[in-house]
Amino acid sequence: ELVSRHRTVMSIFDKEPRINKDVFVAPSASVIGDVEIGHGSSIWYGSVLRGDVNSIRIGSGSNIQDNSLVHVAKTNISGKVLPTIIGSNVTVGHSAVLHACTIEDEAFVGMGATLLDGVVVEKHSMVGAGSLVKQNTRIPSGEVWVGNPAKFLRKLTEEEITFIAQSAANYINLAHVHATENSKSFDEIELEKKLRKKFAHKDEEYDSMLGVVREIPPQLILPDNILP
């Protein structure tokens, strides 16, 4: 019989992750070593946080989305020893790479972006999807940087600053749903399968011809605070 060797949370070099009790860590994620994660944050499917040769610190309400990589530096070309520090209410998009950098509160890193050693992303700033931010670059508050290498594009609008906060809030709510789903027993999952099959939607016109009114069972209704 094959047994998976994957461990979602793993100690190394006597360094043990410290994860707040309400943090959602997806089963396929890896949180390793000297990693601290504050309340309400979420680590999504396939992400790796490797705090082996230095530390990773994540504040509250931040989300590290699917397949992202967060690592640190013991030594680098400039001779600096650098942890990775991620503030509160930060959104890190899918497949981003964060290496020995600092992201301040309520900043936004787009999908597939790469941040190299010594980068600082200040509060209320945004790194565009697919961008490469070179070593020791500082992105000032309120600015959008994009490209390879990333350069200043423009100032953030008030709507975009509001969006960053809303994005973090949405992921806090969504993480609760995923945490609940992942905690279900086999029997609960099988029951929901049967309910979904029984209450599967038919064509509305077809239903009206038959005089059928279909109600969605409460087990299948998302909470009101989850946006479509």
Tab-separated table of N, CA and C in Angstrom, residues 31-194:
chain	number	residue	atom	x	y	z
A	31	VAL	N	4.115	24.041	4.920
A	31	VAL	CA	4.620	25.091	5.804
A	31	VAL	C	5.742	24.460	6.619
A	32	ILE	N	6.975	24.947	6.407
A	32	ILE	CA	8.148	24.232	6.900
A	32	ILE	C	9.040	25.163	7.718
A	33	GLY	N	9.396	24.729	8.926
A	33	GLY	CA	10.423	25.406	9.699
A	33	GLY	C	9.959	26.647	10.431
A	34	ASP	N	10.812	27.669	10.421
A	34	ASP	CA	10.612	28.890	11.214
A	34	ASP	C	9.619	29.813	10.507
A	35	VAL	N	8.346	29.453	10.612
A	35	VAL	CA	7.269	30.193	9.957
A	35	VAL	C	6.231	30.564	11.002
A	36	GLU	N	5.833	31.820	11.005
A	36	GLU	CA	4.790	32.285	11.921
A	36	GLU	C	3.674	32.928	11.107
A	37	ILE	N	2.424	32.493	11.348
A	37	ILE	CA	1.284	32.971	10.570
A	37	ILE	C	0.210	33.471	11.524
A	38	GLY	N	-0.214	34.738	11.335
A	38	GLY	CA	-1.188	35.369	12.211
A	38	GLY	C	-2.625	34.975	11.905
A	39	HIS	N	-3.518	35.360	12.796
A	39	HIS	CA	-4.907	34.915	12.724
A	39	HIS	C	-5.603	35.397	11.449
A	40	GLY	N	-6.474	34.536	10.929
A	40	GLY	CA	-7.278	34.889	9.765
A	40	GLY	C	-6.551	34.803	8.438
A	41	SER	N	-5.277	34.435	8.439
A	41	SER	CA	-4.555	34.303	7.177
A	41	SER	C	-4.847	32.944	6.557
A	42	SER	N	-4.472	32.780	5.296
A	42	SER	CA	-4.756	31.519	4.602
A	42	SER	C	-3.626	31.186	3.640
A	43	ILE	N	-3.279	29.905	3.610
A	43	ILE	CA	-2.228	29.370	2.739
A	43	ILE	C	-2.908	28.364	1.825
A	44	TRP	N	-2.902	28.638	0.521
A	44	TRP	CA	-3.764	27.898	-0.388
A	44	TRP	C	-3.046	26.726	-1.059
A	45	TYR	N	-3.828	25.956	-1.814
A	45	TYR	CA	-3.401	24.657	-2.341
A	45	TYR	C	-2.097	24.753	-3.149
A	46	GLY	N	-1.163	23.862	-2.820
A	46	GLY	CA	0.082	23.774	-3.571
A	46	GLY	C	1.137	24.793	-3.191
A	47	SER	N	0.849	25.690	-2.265
A	47	SER	CA	1.833	26.704	-1.878
A	47	SER	C	2.888	26.102	-0.950
A	48	VAL	N	4.103	26.676	-1.020
A	48	VAL	CA	5.207	26.223	-0.172
A	48	VAL	C	5.785	27.421	0.562
A	49	LEU	N	5.831	27.336	1.893
A	49	LEU	CA	6.489	28.336	2.731
A	49	LEU	C	7.642	27.622	3.426
A	50	ARG	N	8.875	27.913	3.001
A	50	ARG	CA	10.036	27.155	3.484
A	50	ARG	C	10.934	28.059	4.316
A	51	GLY	N	10.742	27.974	5.627
A	51	GLY	CA	11.549	28.763	6.547
A	51	GLY	C	12.641	27.914	7.161
A	52	ASP	N	13.565	27.443	6.337
A	52	ASP	CA	14.605	26.543	6.826
A	52	ASP	C	15.877	27.279	7.245
A	53	VAL	N	16.401	28.148	6.385
A	53	VAL	CA	17.660	28.830	6.703
A	53	VAL	C	17.424	30.254	7.228
A	54	ASN	N	16.188	30.657	7.336
A	54	ASN	CA	15.825	31.943	7.923
A	54	ASN	C	14.334	31.892	8.209
A	55	SER	N	13.769	32.999	8.662
A	55	SER	CA	12.387	32.990	9.132
A	55	SER	C	11.418	33.607	8.117
A	56	ILE	N	10.165	33.184	8.221
A	56	ILE	CA	9.052	33.763	7.461
A	56	ILE	C	8.022	34.238	8.475
A	57	ARG	N	7.577	35.482	8.322
A	57	ARG	CA	6.561	36.044	9.217
A	57	ARG	C	5.409	36.568	8.375
A	58	ILE	N	4.197	36.141	8.701
A	58	ILE	CA	2.995	36.587	7.995
A	58	ILE	C	2.018	37.123	9.029
A	59	GLY	N	1.502	38.324	8.795
A	59	GLY	CA	0.580	38.962	9.727
A	59	GLY	C	-0.810	38.351	9.687
A	60	SER	N	-1.805	39.115	10.072
A	60	SER	CA	-3.180	38.629	10.128
A	60	SER	C	-3.935	39.003	8.856
A	61	GLY	N	-4.861	38.123	8.463
A	61	GLY	CA	-5.754	38.417	7.348
A	61	GLY	C	-5.111	38.410	5.980
A	62	SER	N	-3.911	37.852	5.841
A	62	SER	CA	-3.242	37.803	4.536
A	62	SER	C	-3.515	36.475	3.849
A	63	ASN	N	-3.404	36.451	2.535
A	63	ASN	CA	-3.623	35.213	1.786
A	63	ASN	C	-2.478	34.962	0.821
A	64	ILE	N	-1.955	33.742	0.865
A	64	ILE	CA	-0.924	33.276	-0.060
A	64	ILE	C	-1.611	32.275	-0.972
A	65	GLN	N	-1.878	32.689	-2.203
A	65	GLN	CA	-2.750	31.896	-3.066
A	65	GLN	C	-2.026	30.714	-3.715
A	66	ASP	N	-2.787	29.875	-4.381
A	66	ASP	CA	-2.365	28.574	-4.865
A	66	ASP	C	-1.032	28.609	-5.623
A	67	ASN	N	-0.182	27.620	-5.299
A	67	ASN	CA	1.093	27.363	-5.998
A	67	ASN	C	2.125	28.473	-5.833
A	68	SER	N	1.969	29.305	-4.824
A	68	SER	CA	2.975	30.333	-4.562
A	68	SER	C	4.135	29.747	-3.761
A	69	LEU	N	5.294	30.404	-3.874
A	69	LEU	CA	6.492	29.973	-3.162
A	69	LEU	C	7.031	31.127	-2.327
A	70	VAL	N	7.258	30.866	-1.043
A	70	VAL	CA	7.854	31.855	-0.149
A	70	VAL	C	9.105	31.231	0.457
A	71	HIS	N	10.270	31.872	0.223
A	71	HIS	CA	11.522	31.356	0.782
A	71	HIS	C	12.318	32.526	1.350
A	72	VAL	N	13.504	32.229	1.855
A	72	VAL	CA	14.311	33.190	2.608
A	72	VAL	C	15.761	33.094	2.152
A	73	ALA	N	16.632	33.934	2.714
A	73	ALA	CA	18.051	33.909	2.328
A	73	ALA	C	18.931	33.832	3.564
A	74	LYS	N	19.866	32.870	3.558
A	74	LYS	CA	20.912	32.825	4.577
A	74	LYS	C	22.106	33.656	4.120
A	75	THR	N	22.427	33.513	2.850
A	75	THR	CA	23.449	34.353	2.217
A	75	THR	C	22.998	34.647	0.804
A	76	ASN	N	23.417	35.783	0.261
A	76	ASN	CA	23.146	36.103	-1.130
A	76	ASN	C	24.305	36.923	-1.687
A	77	ILE	N	24.179	37.400	-2.910
A	77	ILE	CA	25.286	38.060	-3.584
A	77	ILE	C	25.731	39.336	-2.878
A	78	SER	N	24.804	39.957	-2.137
A	78	SER	CA	25.164	41.179	-1.405
A	78	SER	C	25.598	40.897	0.032
A	79	GLY	N	25.634	39.604	0.401
A	79	GLY	CA	26.094	39.231	1.731
A	79	GLY	C	25.087	39.454	2.832
A	80	LYS	N	23.824	39.695	2.494
A	80	LYS	CA	22.796	39.967	3.497
A	80	LYS	C	22.079	38.688	3.913
A	81	VAL	N	21.726	38.623	5.177
A	81	VAL	CA	20.890	37.545	5.700
A	81	VAL	C	19.476	38.099	5.800
A	82	LEU	N	18.574	37.540	5.014
A	82	LEU	CA	17.255	38.169	4.890
A	82	LEU	C	16.121	37.175	5.130
A	83	PRO	N	15.217	37.497	6.068
A	83	PRO	CA	13.976	36.739	6.201
A	83	PRO	C	12.972	37.225	5.156
A	84	THR	N	11.798	36.633	5.161
A	84	THR	CA	10.677	37.161	4.381
A	84	THR	C	9.600	37.601	5.364
A	85	ILE	N	9.166	38.836	5.216
A	85	ILE	CA	8.157	39.414	6.111
A	85	ILE	C	6.965	39.873	5.277
A	86	ILE	N	5.803	39.351	5.596
A	86	ILE	CA	4.564	39.703	4.910
A	86	ILE	C	3.621	40.274	5.966
A	87	GLY	N	3.117	41.466	5.734
A	87	GLY	CA	2.293	42.147	6.721
A	87	GLY	C	0.876	41.592	6.802
A	88	SER	N	-0.024	42.421	7.276
A	88	SER	CA	-1.429	42.036	7.440
A	88	SER	C	-2.260	42.502	6.257
A	89	ASN	N	-3.312	41.718	5.953
A	89	ASN	CA	-4.259	42.019	4.870
A	89	ASN	C	-3.549	42.183	3.529
A	90	VAL	N	-2.561	41.334	3.314
A	90	VAL	CA	-1.815	41.295	2.050
A	90	VAL	C	-2.400	40.207	1.167
A	91	THR	N	-2.517	40.489	-0.134
A	91	THR	CA	-2.919	39.475	-1.102
A	91	THR	C	-1.723	39.136	-1.981
A	92	VAL	N	-1.396	37.836	-2.023
A	92	VAL	CA	-0.339	37.325	-2.896
A	92	VAL	C	-1.004	36.392	-3.901
A	93	GLY	N	-1.008	36.775	-5.177
A	93	GLY	CA	-1.725	36.034	-6.205
A	93	GLY	C	-1.109	34.683	-6.519
A	94	HIS	N	-1.863	33.884	-7.251
A	94	HIS	CA	-1.453	32.524	-7.601
A	94	HIS	C	-0.063	32.500	-8.245
A	95	SER	N	0.732	31.511	-7.838
A	95	SER	CA	2.038	31.212	-8.456
A	95	SER	C	3.060	32.341	-8.335
A	96	ALA	N	2.903	33.197	-7.338
A	96	ALA	CA	3.917	34.226	-7.090
A	96	ALA	C	5.127	33.589	-6.403
A	97	VAL	N	6.289	34.228	-6.565
A	97	VAL	CA	7.519	33.794	-5.903
A	97	VAL	C	8.033	34.962	-5.063
A	98	LEU	N	8.124	34.747	-3.764
A	98	LEU	CA	8.610	35.774	-2.832
A	98	LEU	C	9.876	35.245	-2.181
A	99	HIS	N	11.009	35.901	-2.415
A	99	HIS	CA	12.276	35.403	-1.881
A	99	HIS	C	12.969	36.484	-1.065
A	100	ALA	N	13.051	36.264	0.238
A	100	ALA	CA	13.801	37.142	1.134
A	100	ALA	C	13.428	38.613	0.941
A	101	CYS	N	12.134	38.885	0.971
A	101	CYS	CA	11.635	40.237	0.707
A	101	CYS	C	10.661	40.658	1.802
A	102	THR	N	10.233	41.906	1.745
A	102	THR	CA	9.275	42.445	2.714
A	102	THR	C	8.083	43.034	1.981
A	103	ILE	N	6.892	42.628	2.396
A	103	ILE	CA	5.657	43.177	1.844
A	103	ILE	C	4.873	43.766	3.009
A	104	GLU	N	4.644	45.050	2.956
A	104	GLU	CA	3.977	45.723	4.066
A	104	GLU	C	2.461	45.530	4.010
A	105	ASP	N	1.777	45.988	5.065
A	105	ASP	CA	0.329	45.795	5.201
A	105	ASP	C	-0.428	46.297	3.966
A	106	GLU	N	-1.488	45.540	3.626
A	106	GLU	CA	-2.452	45.948	2.600
A	106	GLU	C	-1.780	46.262	1.260
A	107	ALA	N	-0.769	45.464	0.934
A	107	ALA	CA	-0.167	45.524	-0.402
A	107	ALA	C	-0.691	44.355	-1.224
A	108	PHE	N	-0.448	44.401	-2.540
A	108	PHE	CA	-1.010	43.412	-3.460
A	108	PHE	C	0.081	42.950	-4.420
A	109	VAL	N	0.288	41.638	-4.492
A	109	VAL	CA	1.252	41.057	-5.420
A	109	VAL	C	0.468	40.217	-6.422
A	110	GLY	N	0.560	40.560	-7.702
A	110	GLY	CA	-0.238	39.896	-8.731
A	110	GLY	C	0.234	38.479	-9.045
A	111	MET	N	-0.607	37.768	-9.773
A	111	MET	CA	-0.335	36.375	-10.129
A	111	MET	C	0.980	36.253	-10.911
A	112	GLY	N	1.785	35.263	-10.524
A	112	GLY	CA	3.002	34.967	-11.262
A	112	GLY	C	4.119	35.976	-11.103
A	113	ALA	N	3.981	36.933	-10.198
A	113	ALA	CA	5.038	37.924	-9.971
A	113	ALA	C	6.188	37.282	-9.186
A	114	THR	N	7.405	37.804	-9.408
A	114	THR	CA	8.593	37.334	-8.695
A	114	THR	C	9.259	38.506	-8.000
A	115	LEU	N	9.463	38.389	-6.686
A	115	LEU	CA	10.118	39.427	-5.893
A	115	LEU	C	11.414	38.852	-5.346
A	116	LEU	N	12.541	39.462	-5.704
A	116	LEU	CA	13.844	38.937	-5.331
A	116	LEU	C	14.346	39.532	-4.018
A	117	ASP	N	15.528	39.086	-3.602
A	117	ASP	CA	16.085	39.426	-2.297
A	117	ASP	C	16.130	40.935	-2.060
A	118	GLY	N	15.689	41.338	-0.872
A	118	GLY	CA	15.790	42.722	-0.463
A	118	GLY	C	14.710	43.640	-0.975
A	119	VAL	N	13.772	43.132	-1.746
A	119	VAL	CA	12.665	43.955	-2.239
A	119	VAL	C	11.775	44.368	-1.076
A	120	VAL	N	11.308	45.611	-1.117
A	120	VAL	CA	10.326	46.100	-0.142
A	120	VAL	C	9.133	46.661	-0.911
A	121	VAL	N	7.966	46.108	-0.652
A	121	VAL	CA	6.724	46.597	-1.246
A	121	VAL	C	5.975	47.325	-0.136
A	122	GLU	N	5.882	48.637	-0.244
A	122	GLU	CA	5.290	49.422	0.830
A	122	GLU	C	3.766	49.293	0.853
A	123	LYS	N	3.178	49.777	1.947
A	123	LYS	CA	1.729	49.707	2.156
A	123	LYS	C	0.965	50.368	1.003
A	124	HIS	N	-0.160	49.738	0.633
A	124	HIS	CA	-1.044	50.253	-0.416
A	124	HIS	C	-0.327	50.398	-1.762
A	125	SER	N	0.548	49.446	-2.057
A	125	SER	CA	1.167	49.434	-3.386
A	125	SER	C	0.858	48.102	-4.058
A	126	MET	N	1.110	48.034	-5.363
A	126	MET	CA	0.705	46.873	-6.146
A	126	MET	C	1.796	46.486	-7.140
A	127	VAL	N	2.081	45.174	-7.194
A	127	VAL	CA	2.991	44.612	-8.198
A	127	VAL	C	2.135	43.866	-9.212
A	128	GLY	N	2.242	44.246	-10.485
A	128	GLY	CA	1.402	43.657	-11.521
A	128	GLY	C	1.719	42.196	-11.785
A	129	ALA	N	0.744	41.480	-12.317
A	129	ALA	CA	0.894	40.061	-12.619
A	129	ALA	C	2.066	39.836	-13.573
A	130	GLY	N	2.860	38.799	-13.279
A	130	GLY	CA	3.968	38.426	-14.147
A	130	GLY	C	5.189	39.300	-14.047
A	131	SER	N	5.211	40.257	-13.160
A	131	SER	CA	6.338	41.190	-13.055
A	131	SER	C	7.524	40.551	-12.327
A	132	LEU	N	8.725	41.031	-12.656
A	132	LEU	CA	9.942	40.633	-11.961
A	132	LEU	C	10.523	41.864	-11.275
A	133	VAL	N	10.550	41.845	-9.945
A	133	VAL	CA	11.074	42.969	-9.177
A	133	VAL	C	12.501	42.627	-8.762
A	134	LYS	N	13.467	43.418	-9.229
A	134	LYS	CA	14.882	43.138	-9.018
A	134	LYS	C	15.293	43.323	-7.561
A	135	GLN	N	16.452	42.758	-7.223
A	135	GLN	CA	16.973	42.837	-5.865
A	135	GLN	C	17.016	44.275	-5.339
A	136	ASN	N	16.664	44.404	-4.056
A	136	ASN	CA	16.792	45.659	-3.304
A	136	ASN	C	15.956	46.813	-3.853
A	137	THR	N	14.949	46.494	-4.654
A	137	THR	CA	14.034	47.525	-5.146
A	137	THR	C	13.019	47.877	-4.062
A	138	ARG	N	12.743	49.142	-3.897
A	138	ARG	CA	11.689	49.592	-2.972
A	138	ARG	C	10.554	50.197	-3.784
A	139	ILE	N	9.357	49.654	-3.618
A	139	ILE	CA	8.176	50.154	-4.315
A	139	ILE	C	7.412	51.058	-3.353
A	140	PRO	N	7.369	52.364	-3.604
A	140	PRO	CA	6.755	53.304	-2.665
A	140	PRO	C	5.249	53.091	-2.516
A	141	SER	N	4.743	53.527	-1.397
A	141	SER	CA	3.316	53.409	-1.099
A	141	SER	C	2.482	54.105	-2.174
A	142	GLY	N	1.381	53.442	-2.559
A	142	GLY	CA	0.435	54.053	-3.484
A	142	GLY	C	0.806	53.944	-4.945
A	143	GLU	N	1.820	53.114	-5.293
A	143	GLU	CA	2.254	53.011	-6.686
A	143	GLU	C	1.994	51.624	-7.262
A	144	VAL	N	1.800	51.572	-8.588
A	144	VAL	CA	1.689	50.325	-9.338
A	144	VAL	C	2.976	50.146	-10.135
A	145	TRP	N	3.624	48.984	-9.972
A	145	TRP	CA	4.826	48.651	-10.736
A	145	TRP	C	4.554	47.402	-11.556
A	146	VAL	N	5.001	47.415	-12.815
A	146	VAL	CA	4.788	46.261	-13.692
A	146	VAL	C	6.009	46.073	-14.585
A	147	GLY	N	6.108	44.865	-15.172
A	147	GLY	CA	7.117	44.611	-16.198
A	147	GLY	C	8.271	43.750	-15.722
A	148	ASN	N	9.212	43.508	-16.655
A	148	ASN	CA	10.405	42.708	-16.397
A	148	ASN	C	11.621	43.408	-17.005
A	149	PRO	N	12.396	44.144	-16.187
A	149	PRO	CA	12.209	44.340	-14.740
A	149	PRO	C	11.066	45.303	-14.449
A	150	ALA	N	10.489	45.170	-13.267
A	150	ALA	CA	9.341	46.011	-12.909
A	150	ALA	C	9.759	47.469	-12.778
A	151	LYS	N	8.886	48.343	-13.290
A	151	LYS	CA	9.102	49.788	-13.212
A	151	LYS	C	7.804	50.476	-12.842
A	152	PHE	N	7.918	51.709	-12.374
A	152	PHE	CA	6.744	52.487	-12.001
A	152	PHE	C	5.833	52.686	-13.208
A	153	LEU	N	4.547	52.405	-13.022
A	153	LEU	CA	3.561	52.608	-14.083
A	153	LEU	C	2.701	53.834	-13.800
A	154	ARG	N	2.103	53.866	-12.597
A	154	ARG	CA	1.208	54.982	-12.243
A	154	ARG	C	0.871	54.884	-10.765
A	155	LYS	N	0.111	55.852	-10.289
A	155	LYS	CA	-0.387	55.830	-8.918
A	155	LYS	C	-1.646	54.962	-8.824
A	156	LEU	N	-1.829	54.354	-7.683
A	156	LEU	CA	-3.064	53.617	-7.429
A	156	LEU	C	-4.232	54.586	-7.267
A	157	THR	N	-5.398	54.172	-7.748
A	157	THR	CA	-6.607	54.953	-7.519
A	157	THR	C	-7.199	54.585	-6.160
A	158	GLU	N	-8.096	55.432	-5.661
A	158	GLU	CA	-8.771	55.125	-4.400
A	158	GLU	C	-9.569	53.832	-4.510
A	159	GLU	N	-10.148	53.587	-5.696
A	159	GLU	CA	-10.918	52.360	-5.910
A	159	GLU	C	-10.012	51.129	-5.801
A	160	GLU	N	-8.802	51.229	-6.318
A	160	GLU	CA	-7.879	50.097	-6.259
A	160	GLU	C	-7.394	49.842	-4.835
A	161	ILE	N	-7.188	50.900	-4.062
A	161	ILE	CA	-6.802	50.733	-2.666
A	161	ILE	C	-7.921	50.038	-1.894
A	162	THR	N	-9.154	50.440	-2.184
A	162	THR	CA	-10.312	49.776	-1.567
A	162	THR	C	-10.386	48.320	-1.985
A	163	PHE	N	-10.069	48.047	-3.263
A	163	PHE	CA	-10.096	46.674	-3.779
A	163	PHE	C	-9.102	45.784	-3.040
A	164	ILE	N	-7.920	46.306	-2.714
A	164	ILE	CA	-6.921	45.503	-2.001
A	164	ILE	C	-7.477	45.036	-0.662
A	165	ALA	N	-8.097	45.961	0.073
A	165	ALA	CA	-8.686	45.600	1.361
A	165	ALA	C	-9.822	44.601	1.189
A	166	GLN	N	-10.641	44.801	0.149
A	166	GLN	CA	-11.764	43.901	-0.089
A	166	GLN	C	-11.296	42.515	-0.500
A	167	SER	N	-10.212	42.458	-1.275
A	167	SER	CA	-9.653	41.172	-1.686
A	167	SER	C	-9.230	40.353	-0.482
A	168	ALA	N	-8.554	40.998	0.457
A	168	ALA	CA	-8.129	40.293	1.665
A	168	ALA	C	-9.333	39.812	2.469
A	169	ALA	N	-10.357	40.664	2.586
A	169	ALA	CA	-11.559	40.278	3.336
A	169	ALA	C	-12.279	39.113	2.669
A	170	ASN	N	-12.363	39.133	1.353
A	170	ASN	CA	-13.010	38.041	0.630
A	170	ASN	C	-12.303	36.713	0.888
A	171	TYR	N	-10.962	36.750	0.911
A	171	TYR	CA	-10.216	35.510	1.118
A	171	TYR	C	-10.329	35.010	2.554
A	172	ILE	N	-10.500	35.900	3.509
A	172	ILE	CA	-10.763	35.452	4.881
A	172	ILE	C	-12.060	34.655	4.921
A	173	ASN	N	-13.100	35.190	4.286
A	173	ASN	CA	-14.398	34.501	4.255
A	173	ASN	C	-14.319	33.196	3.476
A	174	LEU	N	-13.663	33.232	2.322
A	174	LEU	CA	-13.557	32.036	1.485
A	174	LEU	C	-12.766	30.936	2.188
A	175	ALA	N	-11.765	31.325	2.952
A	175	ALA	CA	-10.961	30.343	3.679
A	175	ALA	C	-11.807	29.573	4.687
A	176	HIS	N	-12.786	30.258	5.316
A	176	HIS	CA	-13.674	29.572	6.267
A	176	HIS	C	-14.449	28.458	5.565
A	177	VAL	N	-14.907	28.726	4.344
A	177	VAL	CA	-15.662	27.722	3.591
A	177	VAL	C	-14.777	26.518	3.263
A	178	HIS	N	-13.558	26.799	2.794
A	178	HIS	CA	-12.645	25.703	2.446
A	178	HIS	C	-12.225	24.914	3.685
A	179	ALA	N	-12.005	25.604	4.794
A	179	ALA	CA	-11.633	24.910	6.029
A	179	ALA	C	-12.746	23.965	6.476
A	180	THR	N	-13.986	24.432	6.370
A	180	THR	CA	-15.127	23.595	6.738
A	180	THR	C	-15.223	22.378	5.828
A	181	GLU	N	-15.053	22.607	4.522
A	181	GLU	CA	-15.148	21.508	3.562
A	181	GLU	C	-14.057	20.472	3.799
A	182	ASN	N	-12.855	20.938	4.083
A	182	ASN	CA	-11.737	20.014	4.296
A	182	ASN	C	-11.836	19.240	5.603
A	183	SER	N	-12.652	19.728	6.524
A	183	SER	CA	-12.788	19.054	7.812
A	183	SER	C	-13.905	18.008	7.820
A	184	LYS	N	-14.636	17.879	6.716
A	184	LYS	CA	-15.770	16.954	6.676
A	184	LYS	C	-15.310	15.497	6.673
A	185	SER	N	-16.120	14.663	7.305
A	185	SER	CA	-15.846	13.233	7.323
A	185	SER	C	-16.277	12.603	5.993
A	186	PHE	N	-15.844	11.374	5.780
A	186	PHE	CA	-16.229	10.656	4.562
A	186	PHE	C	-17.749	10.531	4.461
A	187	ASP	N	-18.412	10.245	5.576
A	187	ASP	CA	-19.869	10.079	5.556
A	187	ASP	C	-20.569	11.386	5.169
A	188	GLU	N	-20.059	12.511	5.678
A	188	GLU	CA	-20.650	13.806	5.334
A	188	GLU	C	-20.492	14.116	3.854
A	189	ILE	N	-19.345	13.791	3.308
A	189	ILE	CA	-19.100	14.034	1.886
A	189	ILE	C	-20.042	13.191	1.029
A	190	GLU	N	-20.214	11.923	1.390
A	190	GLU	CA	-21.092	11.036	0.628
A	190	GLU	C	-22.549	11.498	0.705
A	191	LEU	N	-22.969	11.994	1.884
A	191	LEU	CA	-24.332	12.506	2.022
A	191	LEU	C	-24.557	13.700	1.115
A	192	GLU	N	-23.579	14.621	1.063
A	192	GLU	CA	-23.727	15.794	0.202
A	192	GLU	C	-23.780	15.405	-1.270
A	193	LYS	N	-23.030	14.396	-1.668
A	193	LYS	CA	-23.092	13.919	-3.049
A	193	LYS	C	-24.510	13.486	-3.402
A	194	LYS	N	-25.126	12.762	-2.485
A	194	LYS	CA	-26.495	12.296	-2.732
A	194	LYS	C	-27.468	13.468	-2.786
